[in-house]
Structure formats: structure tokens, C-alpha cells
Tab-separated table of C-alpha atoms and ligand atoms in Angstrom:
chain	number	residue	atom	x	y	z
A	1	MET	CA	-9.861	-22.500	0.895
A	2	ARG	CA	-11.311	-19.692	-1.189
A	3	GLY	CA	-10.187	-19.239	-4.763
A	4	PHE	CA	-10.926	-17.325	-7.955
A	5	ALA	CA	-11.875	-18.920	-11.235
A	6	ALA	CA	-10.997	-16.401	-13.932
A	7	HIS	CA	-11.947	-16.967	-17.569
A	8	PRO	CA	-10.814	-15.042	-20.638
A	9	ALA	CA	-13.105	-12.064	-21.253
A	10	MET	CA	-13.012	-9.997	-24.399
A	11	ARG	CA	-14.727	-6.921	-23.050
A	12	VAL	CA	-13.574	-4.532	-20.358
A	13	SER	CA	-15.502	-1.293	-20.443
A	14	GLY	CA	-17.631	1.121	-18.478
A	15	SER	CA	-17.133	3.411	-15.564
A	16	MET	CA	-16.108	2.488	-12.049
A	17	ALA	CA	-14.640	3.760	-8.774
A	18	VAL	CA	-12.330	1.832	-6.446
A	19	PRO	CA	-12.528	1.858	-2.611
A	20	GLY	CA	-10.617	4.333	-0.461
A	21	ASP	CA	-6.854	4.504	-0.071
A	22	LYS	CA	-5.404	2.038	2.437
A	23	SER	CA	-2.333	4.071	3.404
A	24	ILE	CA	-4.393	7.223	3.982
A	25	SER	CA	-7.095	5.344	5.930
A	26	HIS	CA	-4.531	3.929	8.415
A	27	ARG	CA	-2.967	7.345	8.921
A	28	ALA	CA	-6.341	9.092	9.287
A	29	LEU	CA	-7.228	6.799	12.206
A	30	MET	CA	-3.926	7.227	14.003
A	31	LEU	CA	-3.495	10.982	13.595
A	32	SER	CA	-7.157	11.764	14.289
A	33	GLY	CA	-6.974	9.556	17.392
A	34	ILE	CA	-4.204	11.687	18.920
A	35	ALA	CA	-5.623	14.999	17.667
A	36	GLU	CA	-7.762	17.282	19.801
A	37	GLY	CA	-11.423	17.267	18.848
A	38	VAL	CA	-13.598	15.245	16.533
A	39	SER	CA	-12.487	14.232	13.034
A	40	GLU	CA	-14.720	12.797	10.364
A	41	VAL	CA	-13.255	10.526	7.700
A	42	ASN	CA	-15.231	9.901	4.528
A	43	GLY	CA	-14.238	7.319	1.947
A	44	PHE	CA	-12.537	5.239	4.669
A	45	LEU	CA	-11.353	1.861	3.379
A	46	ALA	CA	-13.261	-0.782	5.354
A	47	SER	CA	-10.708	-3.498	4.570
A	48	GLU	CA	-9.318	-6.017	7.064
A	49	ASP	CA	-6.005	-4.133	7.335
A	50	CYS	CA	-7.618	-0.795	8.150
A	51	LEU	CA	-10.139	-2.422	10.473
A	52	ALA	CA	-7.167	-3.833	12.424
A	53	SER	CA	-5.923	-0.255	12.893
A	54	LEU	CA	-9.417	0.859	13.865
A	55	ALA	CA	-9.731	-1.911	16.479
A	56	ALA	CA	-6.280	-1.044	17.837
A	57	MET	CA	-7.164	2.645	18.228
A	58	ARG	CA	-10.350	1.657	20.056
A	59	ALA	CA	-8.342	-0.691	22.314
A	60	LEU	CA	-6.074	2.272	23.104
A	61	GLY	CA	-9.063	4.237	24.375
A	62	VAL	CA	-10.193	6.230	21.336
A	63	ARG	CA	-13.943	6.395	20.714
A	64	ILE	CA	-14.638	5.728	17.044
A	65	GLU	CA	-18.113	5.660	15.523
A	66	ARG	CA	-18.967	4.190	12.137
A	67	PRO	CA	-22.215	5.727	10.923
A	68	SER	CA	-21.729	3.846	7.651
A	69	GLU	CA	-19.284	1.401	6.104
A	70	ASP	CA	-16.913	4.045	4.731
A	71	ARG	CA	-17.506	6.859	7.209
A	72	VAL	CA	-15.800	7.021	10.586
A	73	VAL	CA	-16.033	9.630	13.299
A	74	ILE	CA	-13.012	9.738	15.602
A	75	HIS	CA	-13.104	11.416	18.986
A	76	GLY	CA	-9.465	12.405	19.408
A	77	VAL	CA	-7.970	12.005	22.872
A	78	GLY	CA	-5.025	14.358	22.339
A	79	MET	CA	-1.337	13.482	22.124
A	80	ARG	CA	-1.173	12.297	25.761
A	81	GLY	CA	-4.593	10.682	25.957
A	82	LEU	CA	-4.006	7.119	24.714
A	83	GLN	CA	-4.363	4.354	27.314
A	84	GLY	CA	-2.678	0.955	27.452
A	85	ALA	CA	-4.592	-1.784	25.643
A	86	GLY	CA	-4.069	-4.297	28.461
A	87	GLY	CA	-3.164	-7.066	26.021
A	88	PRO	CA	-1.510	-7.674	22.644
A	89	LEU	CA	-2.712	-5.555	19.729
A	90	ASP	CA	-3.388	-7.771	16.709
A	91	MET	CA	-2.427	-6.113	13.421
A	92	GLY	CA	-3.642	-9.046	11.293
A	93	ASN	CA	-1.871	-8.960	7.914
A	94	ALA	CA	-1.158	-5.220	8.041
A	95	GLY	CA	2.540	-4.333	7.871
A	96	THR	CA	1.678	-0.633	7.682
A	97	ALA	CA	-0.342	-0.828	10.902
A	98	MET	CA	2.369	-2.731	12.738
A	99	ARG	CA	5.187	-0.404	11.729
A	100	LEU	CA	3.290	2.854	12.275
A	101	PHE	CA	1.898	1.717	15.626
A	102	THR	CA	5.425	0.763	16.701
A	103	GLY	CA	6.403	4.403	16.204
A	104	LEU	CA	3.319	5.834	17.873
A	105	LEU	CA	3.381	3.479	20.868
A	106	SER	CA	7.103	3.828	21.534
A	107	ALA	CA	6.351	7.350	22.791
A	108	GLN	CA	3.537	6.434	25.207
A	109	GLN	CA	3.520	6.031	28.981
A	110	PHE	CA	2.433	2.366	28.894
A	111	ASP	CA	3.824	-0.922	27.572
A	112	SER	CA	2.441	-2.477	24.376
A	113	GLN	CA	2.832	-5.658	22.382
A	114	LEU	CA	2.080	-5.962	18.659
A	115	ILE	CA	1.312	-9.278	16.986
A	116	GLY	CA	-0.094	-10.300	13.599
A	117	ASP	CA	-1.048	-13.199	11.359
A	118	ALA	CA	1.381	-15.904	10.203
A	119	SER	CA	2.647	-13.770	7.303
A	120	LEU	CA	3.124	-10.594	9.355
A	121	MET	CA	4.920	-12.545	12.105
A	122	GLN	CA	7.645	-13.312	9.521
A	123	ARG	CA	8.191	-9.745	8.323
A	124	PRO	CA	11.203	-7.570	9.216
A	125	MET	CA	10.641	-5.098	12.050
A	126	GLU	CA	14.198	-4.073	12.940
A	127	ARG	CA	14.006	-1.473	10.171
A	128	VAL	CA	11.681	0.521	12.458
A	129	ALA	CA	12.979	-0.721	15.820
A	130	LYS	CA	16.543	0.452	15.150
A	131	PRO	CA	15.880	4.176	14.524
A	132	LEU	CA	13.300	4.229	17.317
A	133	ARG	CA	15.894	2.831	19.736
A	134	GLU	CA	18.257	5.598	18.568
A	135	MET	CA	15.557	8.033	19.709
A	136	GLY	CA	15.589	6.431	23.167
A	137	ALA	CA	12.627	4.079	22.705
A	138	ASP	CA	12.478	0.584	24.159
A	139	VAL	CA	11.473	-1.550	21.161
A	140	ARG	CA	12.240	-5.265	21.076
A	141	THR	CA	11.693	-7.765	18.273
A	142	ARG	CA	12.220	-11.506	18.253
A	143	ASN	CA	15.171	-12.107	15.931
A	144	GLY	CA	14.024	-9.123	13.907
A	145	THR	CA	10.381	-10.168	13.545
A	146	PRO	CA	7.200	-9.751	15.658
A	147	PRO	CA	5.988	-9.885	18.329
A	148	VAL	CA	7.136	-6.318	18.835
A	149	ASP	CA	7.405	-5.411	22.509
A	150	ILE	CA	7.409	-1.743	23.343
A	151	GLY	CA	8.298	-0.445	26.788
A	152	GLY	CA	6.540	2.754	27.813
A	153	SER	CA	7.599	5.822	29.781
A	154	ARG	CA	10.723	6.612	27.774
A	155	SER	CA	11.653	10.162	26.913
A	156	LEU	CA	12.467	10.355	23.238
A	157	HIS	CA	14.943	12.707	21.665
A	158	GLY	CA	15.210	13.940	18.100
A	159	ILE	CA	17.600	12.205	15.698
A	160	ASP	CA	19.145	12.875	12.320
A	161	TYR	CA	18.427	9.592	10.551
A	162	ARG	CA	19.616	8.428	7.171
A	163	MET	CA	17.231	5.660	6.054
A	164	PRO	CA	19.006	2.737	4.342
A	165	ILE	CA	15.850	1.909	2.332
A	166	ALA	CA	13.167	4.087	0.747
A	167	SER	CA	10.300	2.997	3.000
A	168	ALA	CA	7.244	5.103	3.810
A	169	GLN	CA	6.443	2.818	6.720
A	170	VAL	CA	9.836	3.375	8.350
A	171	LYS	CA	9.664	7.115	7.663
A	172	SER	CA	6.137	7.333	9.111
A	173	ALA	CA	7.003	5.312	12.230
A	174	ILE	CA	9.874	7.720	12.952
A	175	LEU	CA	7.647	10.744	12.245
A	176	LEU	CA	5.002	9.503	14.703
A	177	ALA	CA	7.574	8.972	17.450
A	178	ALA	CA	9.203	12.315	16.578
A	179	LEU	CA	5.975	14.139	17.482
A	180	TYR	CA	6.832	13.315	21.096
A	181	ALA	CA	10.588	13.979	21.008
A	182	SER	CA	12.361	16.745	22.889
A	183	GLU	CA	13.971	18.146	19.699
A	184	PRO	CA	13.224	18.191	15.964
A	185	THR	CA	13.966	15.015	13.979
A	186	THR	CA	15.433	14.939	10.476
A	187	ILE	CA	15.024	11.976	8.127
A	188	THR	CA	16.957	11.621	4.875
A	189	ALA	CA	15.750	9.000	2.387
A	190	PRO	CA	17.667	7.333	-0.458
A	191	ALA	CA	14.656	7.827	-2.784
A	192	ALA	CA	11.106	9.180	-2.631
A	193	SER	CA	8.374	7.105	-1.002
A	194	ARG	CA	4.700	7.872	-0.371
A	195	ASP	CA	4.295	11.111	1.590
A	196	HIS	CA	0.756	10.789	2.979
A	197	SER	CA	2.004	11.102	6.581
A	198	GLU	CA	3.815	14.336	5.809
A	199	ARG	CA	0.763	15.822	4.071
A	200	MET	CA	-1.629	14.803	6.839
A	201	LEU	CA	0.666	15.994	9.635
A	202	LYS	CA	0.898	19.406	7.963
A	203	SER	CA	-2.913	19.518	7.756
A	204	CYS	CA	-3.034	18.812	11.507
A	205	GLY	CA	-0.893	21.912	12.060
A	206	VAL	CA	2.471	20.195	12.579
A	207	LYS	CA	5.551	22.108	11.407
A	208	LEU	CA	7.229	19.835	8.896
A	209	ILE	CA	9.823	21.058	6.435
A	210	SER	CA	10.566	19.031	3.298
A	211	ASP	CA	13.697	19.691	1.280
A	212	GLY	CA	13.975	17.103	-1.474
A	213	LEU	CA	14.620	13.744	0.175
A	214	ARG	CA	15.127	15.340	3.595
A	215	ILE	CA	12.331	16.174	6.037
A	216	THR	CA	12.445	17.790	9.449
A	217	VAL	CA	9.564	17.550	11.880
A	218	HIS	CA	9.213	19.846	14.870
A	219	PRO	CA	7.442	18.296	17.866
A	220	PRO	CA	4.062	20.039	18.228
A	221	GLN	CA	2.129	20.900	21.385
A	222	ARG	CA	-1.025	19.473	19.862
A	223	LEU	CA	-2.536	18.136	16.650
A	224	SER	CA	-5.731	19.699	15.285
A	225	SER	CA	-8.634	17.506	14.289
A	226	GLN	CA	-9.741	17.634	10.656
A	227	ASN	CA	-12.229	16.211	8.235
A	228	ILE	CA	-10.590	13.916	5.731
A	229	THR	CA	-11.973	12.686	2.436
A	230	VAL	CA	-10.019	9.621	1.358
A	231	PRO	CA	-9.507	9.318	-2.419
A	232	GLY	CA	-9.744	6.018	-4.290
A	233	ASP	CA	-6.656	3.853	-3.785
A	234	PHE	CA	-4.244	4.126	-6.723
A	235	SER	CA	-2.912	0.664	-5.858
A	236	SER	CA	-6.405	-0.828	-6.268
A	237	ALA	CA	-7.050	1.200	-9.424
A	238	ALA	CA	-3.778	-0.236	-10.809
A	239	PHE	CA	-5.410	-3.626	-11.473
A	240	PHE	CA	-8.096	-1.961	-13.574
A	241	ILE	CA	-5.680	0.401	-15.309
A	242	VAL	CA	-3.859	-2.678	-16.580
A	243	ALA	CA	-7.164	-4.448	-17.341
A	244	GLY	CA	-8.294	-1.471	-19.438
A	245	LEU	CA	-5.026	-1.476	-21.394
A	246	LEU	CA	-5.178	-5.238	-22.037
A	247	ALA	CA	-8.797	-5.173	-23.260
A	248	ALA	CA	-9.481	-5.685	-26.943
A	249	PRO	CA	-9.590	-2.315	-28.796
A	250	PRO	CA	-11.496	-0.044	-29.195
A	251	GLN	CA	-12.726	-0.453	-25.639
A	252	GLY	CA	-11.830	1.615	-22.649
A	253	LEU	CA	-12.521	2.146	-19.016
A	254	LEU	CA	-13.181	5.225	-16.898
A	255	ILE	CA	-11.909	4.993	-13.316
A	256	GLN	CA	-13.245	7.830	-11.200
A	257	ASN	CA	-11.804	9.567	-8.155
A	258	VAL	CA	-8.342	8.000	-8.048
A	259	GLY	CA	-5.688	9.384	-5.694
A	260	LEU	CA	-2.809	10.609	-7.864
A	261	ASN	CA	-0.247	11.550	-5.252
A	262	PRO	CA	2.983	11.750	-7.300
A	263	THR	CA	4.782	9.515	-4.799
A	264	ARG	CA	2.359	6.723	-5.754
A	265	THR	CA	1.979	6.962	-9.507
A	266	GLY	CA	5.189	5.438	-10.870
A	267	LEU	CA	3.056	2.815	-12.624
A	268	LEU	CA	1.369	5.493	-14.762
A	269	GLU	CA	4.723	6.672	-16.038
A	270	ILE	CA	5.936	3.123	-16.709
A	271	LEU	CA	2.749	2.112	-18.548
A	272	ARG	CA	2.765	5.281	-20.633
A	273	ARG	CA	6.374	4.570	-21.616
A	274	MET	CA	5.164	1.095	-22.645
A	275	GLY	CA	2.643	2.712	-24.979
A	276	GLY	CA	-0.365	2.691	-22.662
A	277	GLN	CA	-2.971	5.343	-23.394
A	278	ILE	CA	-4.041	6.791	-20.070
A	279	GLU	CA	-5.706	10.197	-19.874
A	280	ILE	CA	-5.940	12.193	-16.667
A	281	LEU	CA	-9.268	14.014	-16.473
A	282	ASN	CA	-10.774	16.446	-14.034
A	283	ALA	CA	-7.601	16.785	-11.924
A	284	ARG	CA	-8.441	18.343	-8.554
A	285	GLU	CA	-7.360	18.524	-4.931
A	286	CYS	CA	-9.087	16.420	-2.290
A	287	GLY	CA	-7.896	17.933	0.987
A	288	ALA	CA	-4.148	17.408	1.057
A	289	GLU	CA	-4.110	14.895	-1.813
A	290	PRO	CA	-4.369	15.235	-5.618
A	291	VAL	CA	-7.177	13.266	-7.260
A	292	ALA	CA	-8.402	12.756	-10.839
A	293	ASP	CA	-10.410	10.452	-13.085
A	294	LEU	CA	-8.528	8.161	-15.449
A	295	ARG	CA	-9.614	7.209	-18.945
A	296	ILE	CA	-7.865	4.026	-20.053
A	297	SER	CA	-7.886	2.975	-23.716
A	298	ALA	CA	-7.010	-0.505	-24.917
A	299	SER	CA	-3.392	-0.186	-26.090
A	300	ARG	CA	-0.574	-2.092	-27.728
A	301	LEU	CA	2.280	-2.270	-25.242
A	302	HIS	CA	6.005	-2.745	-25.675
A	303	GLY	CA	8.642	-3.736	-23.117
A	304	VAL	CA	10.709	-1.175	-21.179
A	305	ARG	CA	13.562	-1.029	-18.718
A	306	VAL	CA	12.376	0.074	-15.256
A	307	SER	CA	15.162	1.324	-13.035
A	308	LYS	CA	15.394	1.820	-9.290
A	309	SER	CA	14.333	5.477	-9.315
A	310	LEU	CA	10.788	4.485	-10.334
A	311	VAL	CA	10.564	1.389	-8.149
A	312	SER	CA	9.696	3.051	-4.822
A	313	LEU	CA	6.963	5.045	-6.618
A	314	ALA	CA	5.402	1.826	-7.960
A	315	ILE	CA	6.351	-0.748	-5.336
A	316	ASP	CA	2.860	-2.192	-4.717
A	317	GLU	CA	1.976	-2.124	-8.416
A	318	LEU	CA	4.891	-4.245	-9.662
A	319	PRO	CA	2.968	-7.561	-9.561
A	320	VAL	CA	0.335	-6.224	-11.972
A	321	LEU	CA	3.046	-4.475	-14.018
A	322	PHE	CA	4.571	-7.934	-14.559
A	323	ILE	CA	1.207	-9.040	-16.001
A	324	ALA	CA	1.200	-6.049	-18.376
A	325	ALA	CA	4.818	-6.852	-19.300
A	326	ALA	CA	3.851	-10.405	-20.249
A	327	CYS	CA	1.410	-8.862	-22.784
A	328	ALA	CA	3.926	-6.357	-24.189
A	329	GLN	CA	6.125	-6.769	-27.244
A	330	GLY	CA	9.737	-7.480	-26.238
A	331	GLU	CA	11.495	-7.532	-22.906
A	332	THR	CA	10.592	-5.672	-19.719
A	333	TRP	CA	13.317	-5.575	-17.090
A	334	VAL	CA	12.670	-4.331	-13.556
A	335	SER	CA	15.643	-3.977	-11.200
A	336	GLY	CA	16.315	-2.407	-7.798
A	337	ALA	CA	13.111	-3.950	-6.432
A	338	GLU	CA	14.546	-6.281	-3.765
A	339	GLU	CA	11.954	-4.894	-1.299
A	340	LEU	CA	9.413	-7.056	-3.155
A	341	ARG	CA	10.952	-10.032	-1.376
A	342	VAL	CA	9.706	-8.847	2.052
A	343	LYS	CA	6.121	-7.848	1.282
A	344	GLU	CA	3.020	-9.901	2.243
A	345	SER	CA	4.789	-12.696	0.319
A	346	ASP	CA	8.114	-12.856	-1.503
A	347	ARG	CA	6.509	-11.199	-4.523
A	348	ILE	CA	9.367	-11.997	-6.904
A	349	ALA	CA	9.131	-15.698	-6.068
A	350	ALA	CA	5.303	-15.695	-6.042
A	351	MET	CA	5.032	-13.915	-9.405
A	352	SER	CA	7.735	-16.112	-10.906
A	353	ALA	CA	5.888	-19.279	-9.815
A	354	GLY	CA	2.653	-17.970	-11.348
A	355	LEU	CA	4.275	-16.806	-14.587
A	356	THR	CA	5.896	-20.245	-14.920
A	357	ALA	CA	2.515	-21.951	-14.371
A	358	LEU	CA	1.044	-19.795	-17.168
A	359	GLY	CA	3.893	-20.357	-19.648
A	360	VAL	CA	5.438	-16.852	-19.577
A	361	ALA	CA	9.154	-16.677	-20.455
A	362	HIS	CA	10.879	-14.789	-17.666
A	363	THR	CA	13.861	-14.705	-15.312
A	364	ALA	CA	13.428	-13.969	-11.618
A	365	LEU	CA	16.322	-11.801	-10.417
A	366	PRO	CA	17.439	-11.192	-6.830
A	367	ASP	CA	16.125	-7.626	-7.181
A	368	GLY	CA	13.457	-7.831	-9.865
A	369	MET	CA	12.324	-9.627	-12.988
A	370	ARG	CA	12.977	-9.883	-16.725
A	371	ILE	CA	9.886	-10.808	-18.709
A	372	GLU	CA	9.696	-11.689	-22.390
A	373	GLY	CA	6.266	-10.475	-23.472
A	374	ARG	CA	3.866	-11.573	-26.166
A	375	GLU	CA	1.791	-8.731	-27.518
A	376	LEU	CA	-0.434	-10.609	-29.926
A	377	GLY	CA	-2.708	-13.552	-29.125
A	378	SER	CA	-2.805	-15.197	-25.719
A	379	ALA	CA	0.065	-14.203	-23.447
A	380	PHE	CA	-0.868	-16.809	-20.821
A	381	THR	CA	-1.848	-20.483	-20.940
A	382	SER	CA	-4.566	-21.717	-18.618
A	383	GLY	CA	-3.281	-22.937	-15.286
A	384	GLU	CA	-3.394	-22.960	-11.514
A	385	ILE	CA	-1.846	-20.227	-9.417
A	386	ASP	CA	-0.957	-20.067	-5.745
A	387	SER	CA	-1.341	-16.533	-4.378
A	388	PHE	CA	0.822	-17.426	-1.351
A	389	GLY	CA	-1.873	-15.690	0.692
A	390	ASP	CA	-0.957	-12.343	-0.896
A	391	HIS	CA	-3.793	-10.078	-2.055
A	392	ARG	CA	-1.829	-8.353	-4.798
A	393	ILE	CA	-0.612	-11.644	-6.308
A	394	ALA	CA	-4.199	-12.967	-6.396
A	395	MET	CA	-5.581	-9.843	-8.082
A	396	ALA	CA	-2.680	-9.542	-10.543
A	397	PHE	CA	-3.317	-13.053	-11.877
A	398	ALA	CA	-7.058	-12.420	-11.990
A	399	ILE	CA	-6.275	-9.601	-14.465
A	400	ALA	CA	-4.017	-11.968	-16.466
A	401	SER	CA	-7.141	-13.966	-17.362
A	402	LEU	CA	-8.002	-11.260	-19.917
A	403	ARG	CA	-5.197	-12.506	-22.146
A	404	ALA	CA	-5.248	-16.214	-21.222
A	405	ALA	CA	-5.945	-19.139	-23.551
A	406	GLY	CA	-8.220	-20.715	-20.937
A	407	ALA	CA	-9.289	-20.579	-17.312
A	408	ILE	CA	-6.915	-19.454	-14.551
A	409	GLU	CA	-7.652	-20.903	-11.117
A	410	ILE	CA	-6.192	-18.870	-8.267
A	411	ARG	CA	-5.927	-20.481	-4.837
A	412	ASP	CA	-5.887	-18.820	-1.409
A	413	VAL	CA	-7.541	-15.478	-2.139
A	414	ALA	CA	-9.203	-14.638	1.190
A	415	ASN	CA	-6.493	-12.003	1.700
A	416	VAL	CA	-7.930	-9.846	-1.081
A	417	ALA	CA	-10.208	-8.492	1.667
A	418	THR	CA	-7.156	-6.980	3.411
A	419	SER	CA	-6.998	-4.225	0.795
A	420	PHE	CA	-9.834	-4.541	-1.706
A	421	PRO	CA	-13.218	-5.653	-0.366
A	422	GLY	CA	-15.640	-6.053	-3.271
A	423	PHE	CA	-12.929	-6.738	-5.869
A	424	VAL	CA	-14.840	-9.562	-7.577
A	425	PRO	CA	-18.224	-7.836	-8.070
A	426	LEU	CA	-16.457	-4.651	-9.217
A	427	ALA	CA	-14.345	-6.619	-11.704
A	428	GLN	CA	-17.471	-8.367	-12.962
A	429	SER	CA	-19.250	-5.040	-13.390
A	430	VAL	CA	-16.700	-3.915	-15.998
A	431	GLY	CA	-16.658	-7.231	-17.849
A	432	LEU	CA	-14.054	-9.492	-16.266
A	433	ALA	CA	-15.202	-13.115	-16.038
A	434	ILE	CA	-14.070	-13.828	-12.478
A	435	ARG	CA	-15.991	-15.692	-9.847
A	436	GLU	CA	-15.208	-16.893	-6.377
A	437	SER	CA	-14.851	-20.619	-5.808
A	438	ILE	CA	-14.393	-22.742	-2.707
A	439	ALA	CA	-11.961	-25.652	-3.112
B	501	S3P	C1	2.955	1.651	2.760
B	501	S3P	C2	4.270	1.671	2.370
B	501	S3P	C3	4.873	0.665	1.474
B	501	S3P	C4	3.817	-0.183	0.784
B	501	S3P	C5	2.716	-0.604	1.703
B	501	S3P	C6	2.021	0.612	2.297
B	501	S3P	C7	2.464	2.721	3.655
B	501	S3P	O1	5.712	-0.178	2.237
B	501	S3P	O2	4.417	-1.316	0.190
B	501	S3P	O3	1.769	-1.402	1.037
B	501	S3P	O4	1.228	2.896	3.784
B	501	S3P	O5	3.297	3.408	4.240
B	501	S3P	P1	7.253	0.180	2.550
B	501	S3P	O6	7.283	1.361	3.406
B	501	S3P	O7	7.797	-1.025	3.259
B	501	S3P	O8	7.890	0.372	1.208
């Protein structure tokens, strides 16, 4: 099994850029595949999750070229041009792919089956199946989890759906199905979640009206192709934002070309409230998405209370926030984050196990975590961590090594490639003492 050996490093400095955004890369493949004409995507994230989406689109009859690692050219087949895959579509570890494809495929003329790896086969799918069935789709799960069986040839109708959870995956699955419905569909969310689907659909010419937490999509005749430049993934940058803050002063880190969509950047607000010095430089638009460079200065952090309103804007960054909290003076308390329990692992349980192994005083809550931080000296002991096969747990504890008294060994890290290929060499290039090990 592959692992990381991470040693305390005093220096984190320099300039870097992280790979392309995972959420945008998935959506670029799907929407370009059903658009009319050729779309070129630059900055595509060539991670295992996005490559699962790419393979699925190819299996559905879309010609996709890859002139280079991060450049894809998609020959759209139009809204009615997808063809049955003739076998199960394997989504690997990618929850986003499985949920969005469930929406897209529920509107097609052929049957489909979606499967995934051991972790994905345990994840809840009724959250998308239920609203899609309300639209007239034939979507079946096995006791709420995959395989997801989708019967084709249904006519879908528009719905007015009130989402019980703030989930961009659920919202996007409904939006994809709604493109094919006989009437407009309205979705009302309990809180904001990432809006990449809405932005990209508008760029494809779809009429979509947003009014606070309510969006209405009008079924289009066609989607236009477009060239998409994918910004750096804020969720990948998050590990290095925290690394830059935890470095010994007066060092700092420049992270270039980071997507700063406001529905993704809750972590910036939380870290700034903790005393983190993060400057936004060169703010610009990259197609439909805001982008900037971030200058991170080593900072002294203090604990804060993070309430539910910020949680959905920082959901994937909470594991690394817990690492920052362990290095902050006083208590940090995150609540309203019960969704963490159904991610690639139960992230509350996985982080709690790791924090215990590294001697951090904390309480795991049903919906979050209370962490008693230690701002001066080593916040973590040395120790062994199980990532539970979850990329973000593995990378979060790799960052913890900056403030550890000794080596941190992290087991089961192959999944880092699902979202962040090249994490180790990039981390090394800015000073972290991490290397891969095989146990
Ligand atoms: C994602 C939405 C989020 C996030 C996931 C990516 C997306 O999930 O955790 O990593 O691309 O739509 P939820 O919609 O379940 O919150």
C-alpha cells in the first residue's frame, strides 16, 4: 500500500500553481459532450475522477481528443446524440461524476447503469434519485446506494424542488435532467453551494434565472459549444494556503491562478477571521469564473466559531481547516457539517482518528468538531495516520507535518490521484519534506 512519510519542515516558500478545478473539469466534459460543435478545454484536471467522466463520455459516443495532458477537445453530439454505453459505466471514486451522470442519463433514450469503487458503492444516491423520480425519471438504487440503474425513454417534466441539503451535486443532477424536461424547473436550496453548473450552462446559452437561493432553468433547444479555461482548483490550493500560514515567519507563498468563485471560498473567510494573512492579487475573470493569485504570509492564528452558513462554502476544505485549527490559539468549533460524514470517507471520524494519533485535544461532534489548538511549538506529535482511502484526509495530514514534533506516516494515499496528481513533487518544490513510501 502506498503511503506518505512527512517530516517537519521549517521552510515553505516560493511560487506555485495547482492543477485545474475538479468540479469544473467534470462539468466541462458533460456539457461540451451534449453541446453542438467542438469545445476545447484548457487546464483540464487529468485526475482519476475526471478521467472517469472522460471515459464515460467516450463510452456514450462522444469523440474526445487529448492533444496534451491538460487539454481536451470535445466533439459535441448535441442534446439528443448520446448513445447507450452497452455496459456499466464505472465512476471510480467520483461522487460528482456518479451524481451528475445520474441526472444526465435519466433523460436519455437508453438504459444505463452506474457503478464505482468500494467507497463510492457505499455513498448515498437517493438524494439525486428522489427528485429525478419526481421529474418522471426511472432511477433505482440498491438500498439507497449504487449501482444506480437508470431506465431510458422517459419523458421528464419540470418540478419545483426544495432541496433538503445544500448540495451542488444534487442541484447539478437536477439541472442536467431539467434541460430535457417539458417545462422549466425551479430548485430552492437551504444554503449556497458551488454554482459552476449554473455559470457554465449560461455560457452555453441556456436561460437560467438565479434569485438568491432559488434558480429556474428553462429547457433549451440546444447548447452551444465553447472554449473553457479551467482555473486552478481552490480545494487543492487550500492545502498550500494552510501550509503557507503555518510556515515559520517571515516566509510566504505565492499561489497563482486560483479559482475564487465565491461559492467555494469559505475557507478564505474563516482563515482570515483566524488571523491568517492572505492577499488577493491580480483578480480577473477566466471565462465564467473569477480567478486571482494568492499571497500567503506565515501568520499567528487563533480559534474561531464556524457556523453552518459558511460550511457549504468550505465543505471540502474542512479537513485542512482542522489542521490549521490545531495550530491556532484557543478553541475552533465547526458545526452544521454533518455532510462530512458521507464524503469519500466519514471525514469527521477520519480526522478525529488522525488528530487523536497526533495528540491533538479535540471532540468529534455528530455535525462537526471542536479542536483545542496550540499556537506555539509543535501542535502535533509524530505518529501514524490512516487516510481511510480519502485523498483530502491524506493531504491534510501531510500539511500537519509542518508543525509536528517528528515524522508523520500516512497510510493508503493512492487516492490522492483522484483529485491532485503531482501533489508530492509540488509540495516538495515549496519546501515540504514529504516523500512517497511503499509499505
Ligand atoms: C461537488 C460538490 C460537493 C463537493 C464535491 C464536489 C461538485 O459535494 O463536496 O467534492 O463538484 O458538485 P456535495 O454536492 O455533496 O456537497
